[in-house]
Short mmCIF file of C-alpha atoms in Angstrom, two decimals:
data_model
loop_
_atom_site.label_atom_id
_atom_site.label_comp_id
_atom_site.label_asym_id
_atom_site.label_seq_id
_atom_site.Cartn_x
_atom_site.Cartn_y
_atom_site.Cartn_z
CA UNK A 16 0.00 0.00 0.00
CA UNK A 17 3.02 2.13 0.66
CA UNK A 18 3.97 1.74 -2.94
CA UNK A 19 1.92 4.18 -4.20
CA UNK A 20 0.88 7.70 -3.23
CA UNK A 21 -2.41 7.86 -1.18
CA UNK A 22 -4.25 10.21 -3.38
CA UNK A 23 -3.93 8.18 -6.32
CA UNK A 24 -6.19 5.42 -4.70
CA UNK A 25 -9.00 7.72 -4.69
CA UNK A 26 -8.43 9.16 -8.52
CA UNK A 27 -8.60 5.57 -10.14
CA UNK A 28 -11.54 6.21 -12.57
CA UNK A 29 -12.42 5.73 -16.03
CA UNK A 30 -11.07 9.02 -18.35
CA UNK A 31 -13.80 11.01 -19.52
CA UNK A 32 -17.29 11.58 -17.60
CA UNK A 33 -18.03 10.38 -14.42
CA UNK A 34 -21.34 9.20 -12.66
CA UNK A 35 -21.43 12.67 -11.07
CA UNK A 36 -21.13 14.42 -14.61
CA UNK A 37 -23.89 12.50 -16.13
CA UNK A 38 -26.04 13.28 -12.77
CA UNK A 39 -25.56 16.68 -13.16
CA UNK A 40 -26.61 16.59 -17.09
CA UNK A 41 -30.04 15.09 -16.25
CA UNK A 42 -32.88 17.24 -16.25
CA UNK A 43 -33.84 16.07 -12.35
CA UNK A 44 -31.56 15.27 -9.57
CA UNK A 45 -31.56 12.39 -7.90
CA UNK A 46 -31.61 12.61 -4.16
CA UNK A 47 -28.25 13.23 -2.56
CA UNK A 48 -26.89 10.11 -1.62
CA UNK A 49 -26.93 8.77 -5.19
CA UNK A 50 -24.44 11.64 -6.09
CA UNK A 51 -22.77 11.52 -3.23
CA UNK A 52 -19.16 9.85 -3.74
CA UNK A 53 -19.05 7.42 -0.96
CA UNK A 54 -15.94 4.98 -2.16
CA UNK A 55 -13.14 4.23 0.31
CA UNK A 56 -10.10 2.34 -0.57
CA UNK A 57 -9.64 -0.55 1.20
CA UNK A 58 -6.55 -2.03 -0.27
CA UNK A 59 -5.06 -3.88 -3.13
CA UNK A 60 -3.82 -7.09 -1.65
CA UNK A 61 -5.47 -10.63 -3.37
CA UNK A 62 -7.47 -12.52 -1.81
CA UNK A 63 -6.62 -16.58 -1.63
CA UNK A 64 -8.80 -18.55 -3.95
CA UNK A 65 -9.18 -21.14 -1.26
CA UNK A 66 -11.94 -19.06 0.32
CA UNK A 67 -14.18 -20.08 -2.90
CA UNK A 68 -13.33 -24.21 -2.70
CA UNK A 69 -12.16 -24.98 0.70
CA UNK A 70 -14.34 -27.01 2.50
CA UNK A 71 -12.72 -26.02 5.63
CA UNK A 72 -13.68 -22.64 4.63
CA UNK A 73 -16.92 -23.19 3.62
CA UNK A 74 -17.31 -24.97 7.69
CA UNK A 75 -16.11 -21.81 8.82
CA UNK A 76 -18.35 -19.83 7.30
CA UNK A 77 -21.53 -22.37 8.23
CA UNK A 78 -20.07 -22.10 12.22
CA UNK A 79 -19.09 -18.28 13.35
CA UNK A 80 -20.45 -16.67 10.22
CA UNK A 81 -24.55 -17.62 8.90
CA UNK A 82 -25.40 -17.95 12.54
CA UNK A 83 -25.12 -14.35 13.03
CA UNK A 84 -26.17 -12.41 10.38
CA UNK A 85 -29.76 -11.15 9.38
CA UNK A 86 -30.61 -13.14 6.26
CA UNK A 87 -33.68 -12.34 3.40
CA UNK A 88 -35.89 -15.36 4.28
CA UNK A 89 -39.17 -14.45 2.55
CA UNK A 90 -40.91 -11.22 1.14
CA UNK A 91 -44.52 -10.53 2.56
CA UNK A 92 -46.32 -11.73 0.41
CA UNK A 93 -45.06 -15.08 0.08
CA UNK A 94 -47.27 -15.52 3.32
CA UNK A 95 -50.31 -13.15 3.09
CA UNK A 96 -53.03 -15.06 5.12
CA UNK A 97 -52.94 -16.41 8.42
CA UNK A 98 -51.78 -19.77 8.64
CA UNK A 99 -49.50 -18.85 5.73
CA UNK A 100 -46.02 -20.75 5.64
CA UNK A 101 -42.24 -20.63 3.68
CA UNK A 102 -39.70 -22.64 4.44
CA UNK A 103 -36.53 -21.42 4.08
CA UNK A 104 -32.70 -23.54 4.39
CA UNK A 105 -29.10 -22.36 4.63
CA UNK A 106 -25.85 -23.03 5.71
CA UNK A 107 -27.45 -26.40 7.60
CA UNK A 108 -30.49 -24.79 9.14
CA UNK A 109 -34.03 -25.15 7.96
CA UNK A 110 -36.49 -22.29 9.06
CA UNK A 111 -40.73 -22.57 9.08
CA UNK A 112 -42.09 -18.89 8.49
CA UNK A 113 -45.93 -18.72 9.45
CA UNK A 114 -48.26 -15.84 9.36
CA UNK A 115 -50.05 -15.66 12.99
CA UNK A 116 -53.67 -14.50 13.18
CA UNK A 117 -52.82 -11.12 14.45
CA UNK A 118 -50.90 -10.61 11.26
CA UNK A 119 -47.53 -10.96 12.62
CA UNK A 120 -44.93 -13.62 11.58
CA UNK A 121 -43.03 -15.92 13.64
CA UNK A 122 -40.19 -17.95 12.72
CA UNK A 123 -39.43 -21.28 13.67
CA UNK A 124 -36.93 -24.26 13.54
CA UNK A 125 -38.02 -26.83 10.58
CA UNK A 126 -37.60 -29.50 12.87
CA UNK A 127 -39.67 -32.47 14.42
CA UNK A 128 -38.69 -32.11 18.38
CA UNK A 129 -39.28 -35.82 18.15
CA UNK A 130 -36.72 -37.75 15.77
CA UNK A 131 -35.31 -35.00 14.08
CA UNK A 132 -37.50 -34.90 10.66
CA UNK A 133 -38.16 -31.70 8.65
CA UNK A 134 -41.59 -30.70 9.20
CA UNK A 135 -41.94 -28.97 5.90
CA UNK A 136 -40.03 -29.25 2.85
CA UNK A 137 -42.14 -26.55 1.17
CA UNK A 138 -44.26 -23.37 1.23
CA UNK A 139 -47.82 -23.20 1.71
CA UNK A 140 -51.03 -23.04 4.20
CA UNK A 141 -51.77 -25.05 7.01
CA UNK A 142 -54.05 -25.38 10.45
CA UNK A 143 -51.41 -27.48 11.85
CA UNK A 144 -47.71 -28.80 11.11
CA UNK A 145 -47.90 -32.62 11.32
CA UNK A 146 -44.40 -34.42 11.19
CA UNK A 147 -45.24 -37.06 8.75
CA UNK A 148 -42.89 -39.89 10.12
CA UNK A 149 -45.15 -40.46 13.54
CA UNK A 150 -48.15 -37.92 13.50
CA UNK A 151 -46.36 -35.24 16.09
CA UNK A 152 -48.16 -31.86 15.69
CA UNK A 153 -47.88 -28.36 16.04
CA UNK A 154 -50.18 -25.05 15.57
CA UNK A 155 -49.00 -22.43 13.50
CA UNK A 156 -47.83 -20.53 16.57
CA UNK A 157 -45.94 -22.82 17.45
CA UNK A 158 -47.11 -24.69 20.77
CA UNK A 159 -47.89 -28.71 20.89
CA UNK A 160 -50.92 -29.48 19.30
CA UNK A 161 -50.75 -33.20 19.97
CA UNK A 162 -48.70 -36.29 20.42
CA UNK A 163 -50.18 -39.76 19.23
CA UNK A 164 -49.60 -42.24 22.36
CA UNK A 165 -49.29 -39.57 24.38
CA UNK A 166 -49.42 -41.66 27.51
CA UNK A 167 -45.40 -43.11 26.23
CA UNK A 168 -44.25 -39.44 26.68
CA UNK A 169 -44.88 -38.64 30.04
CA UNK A 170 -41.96 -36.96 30.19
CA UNK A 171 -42.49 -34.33 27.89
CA UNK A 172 -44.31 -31.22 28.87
CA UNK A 173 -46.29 -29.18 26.37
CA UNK A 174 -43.80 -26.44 27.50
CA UNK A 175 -40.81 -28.40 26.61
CA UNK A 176 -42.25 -29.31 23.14
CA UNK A 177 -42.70 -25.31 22.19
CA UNK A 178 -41.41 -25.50 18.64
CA UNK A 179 -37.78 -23.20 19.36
CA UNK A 180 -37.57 -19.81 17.45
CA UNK A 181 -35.27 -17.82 15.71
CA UNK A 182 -34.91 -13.90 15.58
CA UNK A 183 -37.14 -12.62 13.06
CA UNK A 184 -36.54 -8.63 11.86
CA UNK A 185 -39.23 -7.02 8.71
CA UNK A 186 -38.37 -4.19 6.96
CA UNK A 187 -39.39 -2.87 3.61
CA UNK A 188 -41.30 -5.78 2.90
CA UNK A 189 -38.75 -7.96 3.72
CA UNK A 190 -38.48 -10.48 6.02
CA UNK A 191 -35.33 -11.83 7.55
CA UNK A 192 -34.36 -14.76 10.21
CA UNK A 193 -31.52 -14.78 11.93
CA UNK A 194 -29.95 -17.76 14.48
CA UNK A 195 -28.22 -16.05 17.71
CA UNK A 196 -30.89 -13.94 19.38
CA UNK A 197 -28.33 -11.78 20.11
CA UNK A 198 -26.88 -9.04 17.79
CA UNK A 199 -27.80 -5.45 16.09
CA UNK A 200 -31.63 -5.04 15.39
CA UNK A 201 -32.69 -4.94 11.46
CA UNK A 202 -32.50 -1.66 11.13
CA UNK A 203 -28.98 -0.95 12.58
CA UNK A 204 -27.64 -4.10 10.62
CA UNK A 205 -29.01 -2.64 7.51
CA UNK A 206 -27.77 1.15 7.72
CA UNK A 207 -28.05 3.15 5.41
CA UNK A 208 -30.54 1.61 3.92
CA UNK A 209 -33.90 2.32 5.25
CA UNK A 210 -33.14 5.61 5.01
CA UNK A 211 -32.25 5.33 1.52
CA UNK A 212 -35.29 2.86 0.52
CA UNK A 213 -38.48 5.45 2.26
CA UNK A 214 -38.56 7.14 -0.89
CA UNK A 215 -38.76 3.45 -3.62
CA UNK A 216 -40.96 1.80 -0.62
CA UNK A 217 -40.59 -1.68 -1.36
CA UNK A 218 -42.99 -2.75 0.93
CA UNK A 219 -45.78 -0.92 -1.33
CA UNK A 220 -44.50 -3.57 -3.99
CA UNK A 221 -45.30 -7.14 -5.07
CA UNK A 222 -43.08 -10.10 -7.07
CA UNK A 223 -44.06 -10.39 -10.23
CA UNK A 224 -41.56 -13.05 -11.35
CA UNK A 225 -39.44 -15.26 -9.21
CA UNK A 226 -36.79 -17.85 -10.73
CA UNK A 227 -34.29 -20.21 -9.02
CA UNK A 228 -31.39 -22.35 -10.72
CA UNK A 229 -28.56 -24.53 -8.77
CA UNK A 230 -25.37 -22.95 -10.50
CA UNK A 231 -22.13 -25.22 -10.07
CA UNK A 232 -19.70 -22.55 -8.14
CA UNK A 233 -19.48 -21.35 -4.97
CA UNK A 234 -22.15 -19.09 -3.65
CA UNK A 235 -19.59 -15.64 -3.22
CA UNK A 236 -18.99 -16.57 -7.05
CA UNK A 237 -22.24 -16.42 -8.28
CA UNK A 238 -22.90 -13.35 -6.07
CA UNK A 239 -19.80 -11.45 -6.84
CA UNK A 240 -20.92 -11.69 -10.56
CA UNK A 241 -23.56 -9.28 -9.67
CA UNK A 242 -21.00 -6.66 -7.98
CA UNK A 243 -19.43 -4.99 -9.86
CA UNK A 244 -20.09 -3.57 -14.05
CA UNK A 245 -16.58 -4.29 -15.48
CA UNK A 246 -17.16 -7.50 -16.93
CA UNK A 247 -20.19 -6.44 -19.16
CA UNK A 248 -17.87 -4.95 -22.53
CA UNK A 249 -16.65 -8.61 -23.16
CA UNK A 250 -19.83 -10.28 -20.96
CA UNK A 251 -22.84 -8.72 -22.58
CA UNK A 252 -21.37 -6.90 -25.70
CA UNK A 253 -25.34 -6.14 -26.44
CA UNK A 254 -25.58 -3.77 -23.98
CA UNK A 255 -22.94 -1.12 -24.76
CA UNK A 256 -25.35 0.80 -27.02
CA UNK A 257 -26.85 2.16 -23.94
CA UNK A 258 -25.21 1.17 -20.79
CA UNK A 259 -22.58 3.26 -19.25
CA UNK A 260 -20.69 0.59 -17.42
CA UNK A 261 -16.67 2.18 -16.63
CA UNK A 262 -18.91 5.43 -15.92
CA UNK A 263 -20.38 3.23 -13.01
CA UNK A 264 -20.17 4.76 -9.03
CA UNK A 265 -18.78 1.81 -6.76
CA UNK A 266 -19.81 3.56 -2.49
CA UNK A 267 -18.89 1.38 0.19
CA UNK A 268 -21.89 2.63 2.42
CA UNK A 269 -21.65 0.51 6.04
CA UNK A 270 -20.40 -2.34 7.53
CA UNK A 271 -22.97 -4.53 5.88
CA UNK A 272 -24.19 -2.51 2.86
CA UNK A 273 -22.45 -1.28 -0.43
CA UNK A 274 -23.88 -0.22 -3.86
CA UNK A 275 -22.89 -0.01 -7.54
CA UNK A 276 -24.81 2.48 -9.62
CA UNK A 277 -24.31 2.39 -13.31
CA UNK A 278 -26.14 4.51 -15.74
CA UNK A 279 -27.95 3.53 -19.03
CA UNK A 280 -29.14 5.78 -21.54
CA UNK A 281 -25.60 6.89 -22.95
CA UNK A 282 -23.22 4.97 -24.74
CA UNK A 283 -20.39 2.68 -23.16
CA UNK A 284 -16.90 4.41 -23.08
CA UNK A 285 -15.54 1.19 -24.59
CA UNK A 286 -17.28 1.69 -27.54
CA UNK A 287 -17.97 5.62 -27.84
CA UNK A 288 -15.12 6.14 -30.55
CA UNK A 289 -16.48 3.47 -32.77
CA UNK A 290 -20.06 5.25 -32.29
CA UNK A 291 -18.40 8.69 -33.09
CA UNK A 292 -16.63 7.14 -36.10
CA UNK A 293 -20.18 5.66 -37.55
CA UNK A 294 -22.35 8.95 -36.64
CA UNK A 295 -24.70 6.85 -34.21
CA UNK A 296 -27.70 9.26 -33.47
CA UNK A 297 -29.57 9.36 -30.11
CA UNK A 298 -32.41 7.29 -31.49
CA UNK A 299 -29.73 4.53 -31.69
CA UNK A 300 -29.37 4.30 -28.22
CA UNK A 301 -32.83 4.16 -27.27
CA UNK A 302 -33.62 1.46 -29.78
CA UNK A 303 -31.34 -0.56 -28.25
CA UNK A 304 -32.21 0.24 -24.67
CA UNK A 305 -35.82 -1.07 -25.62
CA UNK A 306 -34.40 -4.54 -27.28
CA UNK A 307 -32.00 -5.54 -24.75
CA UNK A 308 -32.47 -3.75 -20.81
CA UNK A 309 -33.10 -6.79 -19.14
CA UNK A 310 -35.38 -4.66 -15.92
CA UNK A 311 -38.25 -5.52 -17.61
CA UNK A 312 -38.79 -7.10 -20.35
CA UNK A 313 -42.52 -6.15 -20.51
CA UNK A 314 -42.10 -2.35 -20.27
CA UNK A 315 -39.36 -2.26 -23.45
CA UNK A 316 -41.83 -4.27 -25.78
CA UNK A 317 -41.29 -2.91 -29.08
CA UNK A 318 -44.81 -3.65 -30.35
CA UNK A 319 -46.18 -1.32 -27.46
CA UNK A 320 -47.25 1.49 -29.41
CA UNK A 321 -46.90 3.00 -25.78
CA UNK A 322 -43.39 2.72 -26.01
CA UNK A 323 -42.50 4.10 -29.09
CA UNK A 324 -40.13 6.93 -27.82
CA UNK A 325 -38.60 9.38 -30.58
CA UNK A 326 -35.39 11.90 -28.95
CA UNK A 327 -37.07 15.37 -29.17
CA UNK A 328 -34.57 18.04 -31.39
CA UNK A 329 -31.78 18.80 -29.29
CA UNK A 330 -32.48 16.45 -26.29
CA UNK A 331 -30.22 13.13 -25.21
CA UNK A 332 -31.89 10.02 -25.53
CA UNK A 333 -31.43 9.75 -21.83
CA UNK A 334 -33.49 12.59 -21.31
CA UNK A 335 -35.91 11.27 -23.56
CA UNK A 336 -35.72 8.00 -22.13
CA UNK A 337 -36.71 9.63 -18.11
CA UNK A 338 -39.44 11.66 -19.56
CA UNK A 339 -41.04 8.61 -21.41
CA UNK A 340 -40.83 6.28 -18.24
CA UNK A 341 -42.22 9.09 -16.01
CA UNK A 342 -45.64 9.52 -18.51
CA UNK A 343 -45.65 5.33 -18.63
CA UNK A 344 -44.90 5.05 -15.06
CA UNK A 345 -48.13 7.36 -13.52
CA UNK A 346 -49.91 5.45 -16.62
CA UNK A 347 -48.88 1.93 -15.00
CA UNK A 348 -48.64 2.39 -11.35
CA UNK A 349 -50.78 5.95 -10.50
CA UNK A 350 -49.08 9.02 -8.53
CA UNK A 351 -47.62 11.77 -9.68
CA UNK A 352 -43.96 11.08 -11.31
CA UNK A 353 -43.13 14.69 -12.34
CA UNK A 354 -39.91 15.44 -10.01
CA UNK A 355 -38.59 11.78 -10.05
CA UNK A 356 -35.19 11.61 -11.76
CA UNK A 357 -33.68 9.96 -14.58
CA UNK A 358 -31.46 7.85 -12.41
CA UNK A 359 -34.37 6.86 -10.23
CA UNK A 360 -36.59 5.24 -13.49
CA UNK A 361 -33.87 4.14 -15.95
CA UNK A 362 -30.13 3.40 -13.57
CA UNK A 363 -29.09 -0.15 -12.10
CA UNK A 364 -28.64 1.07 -8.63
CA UNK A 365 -27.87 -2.42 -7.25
CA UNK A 366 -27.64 -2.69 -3.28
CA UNK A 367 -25.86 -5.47 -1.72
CA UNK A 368 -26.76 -6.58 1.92
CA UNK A 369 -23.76 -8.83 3.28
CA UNK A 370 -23.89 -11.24 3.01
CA UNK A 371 -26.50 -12.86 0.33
CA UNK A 372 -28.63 -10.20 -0.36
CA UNK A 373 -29.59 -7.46 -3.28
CA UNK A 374 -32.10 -5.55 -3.72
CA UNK A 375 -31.91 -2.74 -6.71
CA UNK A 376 -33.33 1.01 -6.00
CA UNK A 377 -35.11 3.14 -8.15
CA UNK A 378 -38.73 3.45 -8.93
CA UNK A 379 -38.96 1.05 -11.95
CA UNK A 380 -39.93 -2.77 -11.76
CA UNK A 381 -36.93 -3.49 -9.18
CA UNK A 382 -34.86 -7.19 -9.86
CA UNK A 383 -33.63 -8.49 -6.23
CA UNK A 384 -31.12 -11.14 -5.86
CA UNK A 385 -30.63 -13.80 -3.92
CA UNK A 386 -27.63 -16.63 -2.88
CA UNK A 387 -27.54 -19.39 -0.74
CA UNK A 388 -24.99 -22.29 -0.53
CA UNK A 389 -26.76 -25.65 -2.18
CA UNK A 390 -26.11 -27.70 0.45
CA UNK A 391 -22.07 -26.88 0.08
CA UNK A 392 -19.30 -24.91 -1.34
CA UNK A 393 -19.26 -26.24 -4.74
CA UNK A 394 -22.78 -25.35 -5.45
CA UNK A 395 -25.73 -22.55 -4.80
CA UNK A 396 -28.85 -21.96 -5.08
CA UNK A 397 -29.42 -18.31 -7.43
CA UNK A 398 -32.71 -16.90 -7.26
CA UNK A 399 -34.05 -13.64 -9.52
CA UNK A 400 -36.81 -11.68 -8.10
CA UNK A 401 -38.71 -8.84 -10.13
CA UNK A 402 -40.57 -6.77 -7.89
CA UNK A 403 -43.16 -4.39 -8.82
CA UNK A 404 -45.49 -1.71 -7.43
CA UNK A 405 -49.16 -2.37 -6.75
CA UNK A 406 -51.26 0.29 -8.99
CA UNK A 407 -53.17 2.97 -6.86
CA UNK A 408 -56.65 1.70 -6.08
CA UNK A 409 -55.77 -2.00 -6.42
CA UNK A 410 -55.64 -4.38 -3.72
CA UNK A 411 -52.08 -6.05 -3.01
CA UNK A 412 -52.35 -9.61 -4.65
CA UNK A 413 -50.07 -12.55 -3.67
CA UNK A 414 -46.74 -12.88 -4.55
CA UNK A 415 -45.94 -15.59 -7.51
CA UNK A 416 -44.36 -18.44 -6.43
CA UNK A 417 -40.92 -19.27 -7.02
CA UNK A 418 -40.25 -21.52 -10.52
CA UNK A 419 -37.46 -23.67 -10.38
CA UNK A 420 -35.22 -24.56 -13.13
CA UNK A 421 -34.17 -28.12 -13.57
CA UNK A 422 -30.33 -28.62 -14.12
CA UNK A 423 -30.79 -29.31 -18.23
CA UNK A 424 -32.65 -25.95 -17.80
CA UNK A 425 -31.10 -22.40 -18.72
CA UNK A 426 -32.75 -18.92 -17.54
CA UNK A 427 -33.70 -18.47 -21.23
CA UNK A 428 -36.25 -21.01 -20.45
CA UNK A 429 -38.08 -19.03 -18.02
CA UNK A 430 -40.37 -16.81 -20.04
CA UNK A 431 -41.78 -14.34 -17.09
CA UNK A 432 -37.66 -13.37 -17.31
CA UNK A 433 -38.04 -11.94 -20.84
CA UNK A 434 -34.25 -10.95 -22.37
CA UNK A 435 -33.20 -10.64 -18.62
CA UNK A 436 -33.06 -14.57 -18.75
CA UNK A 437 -30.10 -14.40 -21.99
CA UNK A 438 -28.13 -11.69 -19.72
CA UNK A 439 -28.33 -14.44 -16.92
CA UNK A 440 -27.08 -17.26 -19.02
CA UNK A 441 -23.73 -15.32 -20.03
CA UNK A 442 -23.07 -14.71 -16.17
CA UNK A 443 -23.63 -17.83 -15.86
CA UNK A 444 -21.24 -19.32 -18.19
CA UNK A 445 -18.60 -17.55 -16.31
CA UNK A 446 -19.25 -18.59 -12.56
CA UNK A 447 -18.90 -22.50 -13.54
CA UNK A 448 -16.11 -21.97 -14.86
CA UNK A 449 -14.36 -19.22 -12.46
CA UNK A 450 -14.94 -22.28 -9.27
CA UNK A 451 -13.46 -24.61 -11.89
CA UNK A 452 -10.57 -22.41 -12.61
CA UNK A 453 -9.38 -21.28 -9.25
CA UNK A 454 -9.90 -24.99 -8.10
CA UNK A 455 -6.97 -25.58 -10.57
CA UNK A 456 -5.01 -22.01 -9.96
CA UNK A 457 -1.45 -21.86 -9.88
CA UNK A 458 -0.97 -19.09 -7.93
CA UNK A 459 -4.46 -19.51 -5.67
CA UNK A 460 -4.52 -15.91 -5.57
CA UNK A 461 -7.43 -13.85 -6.87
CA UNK A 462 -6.77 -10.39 -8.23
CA UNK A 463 -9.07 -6.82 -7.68
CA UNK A 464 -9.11 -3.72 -8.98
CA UNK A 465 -9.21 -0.96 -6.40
CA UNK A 466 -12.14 0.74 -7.70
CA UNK A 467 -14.44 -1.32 -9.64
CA UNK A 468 -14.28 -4.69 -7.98
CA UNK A 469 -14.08 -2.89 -4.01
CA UNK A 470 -17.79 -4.13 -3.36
CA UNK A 471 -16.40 -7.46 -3.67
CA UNK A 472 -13.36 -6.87 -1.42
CA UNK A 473 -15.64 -4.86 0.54
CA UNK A 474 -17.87 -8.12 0.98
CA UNK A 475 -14.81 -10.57 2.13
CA UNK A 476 -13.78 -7.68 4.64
CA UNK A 477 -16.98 -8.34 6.61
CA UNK A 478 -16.58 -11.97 6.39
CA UNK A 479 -13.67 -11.74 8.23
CA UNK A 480 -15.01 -9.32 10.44
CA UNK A 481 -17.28 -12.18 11.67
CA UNK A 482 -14.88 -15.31 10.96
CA UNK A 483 -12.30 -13.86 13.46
CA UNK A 484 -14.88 -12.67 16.24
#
């Protein structure tokens, strides 16, 4: 770190405009934190690729490390009604999530208190949770309901045979679970955060698509995929036409939270000299905005004659593009959409909550990630949310439940993903193959830049922070 004077650490960005200059060129501002320039250098050294295969490592992590963080378990309206149940697993601990009649949620262990058998191995409604090996019971708030030959049991008191419960936090229409009863309440975990989110309200919001797939690398691979916009000139070449990914804002924001915010609506850096050489017009970048923006597929349909967006004399397609989304968006959703900014209806302002968790900002149709080990270091299980907001006047509906890909199965092959599903299939491509590859590394050592990849050292950082408590 010596090596190098201080000041440079803080100047390494891309030549040209930054996300502050395009900011300042929209037509409204964002609130402040988006434009405020929260980065911190946090070093340079690499991090051993052992920490992605080890299955020492990956025991570690299960022990001193899952136990005590707050993780996304369910959204609320997986479990609307009373009686309401998800099950959710991790790190080798299985959770039952039930909806009380007072409209609260409790979360218990997935456990028979019997011989040790899940109670639930799925999601759904129920008057009672009856271990199907010998006929135990329990109601949905968790006290003994029965046992069959009860007079063999004497020993056990209804007291005794409470169903045990984890810590359960909600926030934004979130809810999370977490093992050790002790530690910092949701809100504290998550700072800055729910500060951030009053304005997008997620809780006012309901999933509209929901798709898992078991990808063959470790779970901080697949995750770390999502972190960071540096990979998308050779990853997703079909995006440059509109996505300004070395323009991108990496903020580390809090112990547990850090963002990436990288604009769309103006051309790639990469390619802007080949665009300048071949006299692309404005129009050019909103056509291909509408073909290929993954957000939501639905909104960019070309047939949609309410969609057909032409760049006004003199204006930047971006500009076009935020006044267009603000007309569709009180059309869609109700409210009044006049002062919301650019950034806020067409940017990827993608949150990360350490350690699994990522929900994006903004007021569009927001995608929220998910990771979970699946069971063990070599695998996980990736899920893709879309979350969107309940039209003024309408009631909140249920959430859609989650669709599973089979193994032969590619995100292509879930439709409700629309071109977001091909975008997911490139990143894809390159997590089997990065667990494969450091697996067979030479030098086991994993190299990041200091400005572009520090969400991801940013990430391992905290992990330590709780592996060495």
């Amino acid at each position: 770190m010596a090596d190098r004077d201080p000041g440079a650490f803080e100047r390494a960005r891309c030549p040209g405009p930054n996300w502050e200059d395009i900011l300042a060129g929209d037509d409204i501002q964002p609130p402040a934190f988006v434009g405020e320039d929260r980065y911190r250098y946090l070093g340079s050294e690499p991090i051993d690729a052992s920490r992605y295969y080890s299955p020492e490592f990956f025991r570690a992590e299960c022990e001193r490390m899952w136990p005590n963080v707050w993780q996304f378990a369910a959204r609320e309206e997986d479990l609307p009604e009373p009686g309401d149940y998800v099950t959710y697993d991790n790190a080798g601990r299985s959770y039952l999530l039930v909806r009380q009649d007072d409209g609260s949620v409790k979360a218990f262990h997935n456990v028979c208190l019997h011989r040790g058998r899940k109670l639930k191995t799925d999601s759904g409604s129920a008057e009672q949770f009856l271990c199907p090996f010998h006929g135990f019971s329990w109601n949905p708030d968790g006290s003994l309901r029965n046992i069959p030959c009860r007079w063999d049991f004497a020993h056990l008191t209804d007291q005794k045979m409470q169903l045990p419960e984890a810590k359960l936090a909600q926030w934004g229409g979130y809810i999370f679970v977490r093992d050790n009863p002790e530690g910092p309440s949701i809100e504290e975990y998550l700072d800055p955060l729910p500060e951030f989110f009053k304005r997008w309200k997620h809780e006012e919001c309901v999933t509209v698509a929901w798709v898992a797939k078991v990808i063959p690398a470790n779970w901080k691979i697949t995750m770390e995929a999502f972190m960071e916009s540096y990979h998308a000139y050779v990853t997703h070449p079909q995006l440059m036409p509109f996505t300004g990914d070395a323009n991108a804002a990496y903020h580390v924001l809090g112990r547990h939270v850090n963002v990436n915010y990288t604009p769309f609506g103006v051309i790639s850096p990469h390619i802007e000299a080949q665009a300048e050489a071949e006299h692309w017009p404005q129009q050019r970048i909103i056509d291909e905005f509408r073909k290929y923006n993954g957000r939501s597929a639905d909104n960019y349909d070309a047939d949609k004659d309410n969609y057909a967006i032409a760049v006004p004399e003199g204006k930047t397609a971006r500009a076009a593009l935020g006044a267009k989304m603000r007309e569709v968006s009180e059309k869609q959703f109700g409210g009044d959409y006049s002062q919301v900014s650019e950034s806020e209806l067409l940017d990827a302002l993608v949150y990360n909550v350490f350690p699994n968790f990522a929900p994006w900002g903004g007021f569009m149709p927001n995608i929220v990630y998910r990771w979970r080990p699946w069971p063990d270091q070599d695998k996980c299980l990736m899920e893709v949310r879309v979350i969107a907001r309940v039209p003024e006047g309408q009631a909140r509906p249920a959430g859609v439940p989650m669709h599973m890909l089979r193994d032969d199965q590619i995100w292509a092959d879930a439709p409700e993903l629309g071109v977001l599903g091909a975008v997911l299939d490139q990143d894809s491509e390159n997590m089997e193959l990065c667990h494969e590859g450091l697996k067979a590394s030479k030098n086991q050592a994993v190299e990041l830049a200091d400005y572009q990849e520090v969400r991801i050292r940013h990430i391992h950082q905290t992990l330590d922070y709780y592996l060495n408590k």
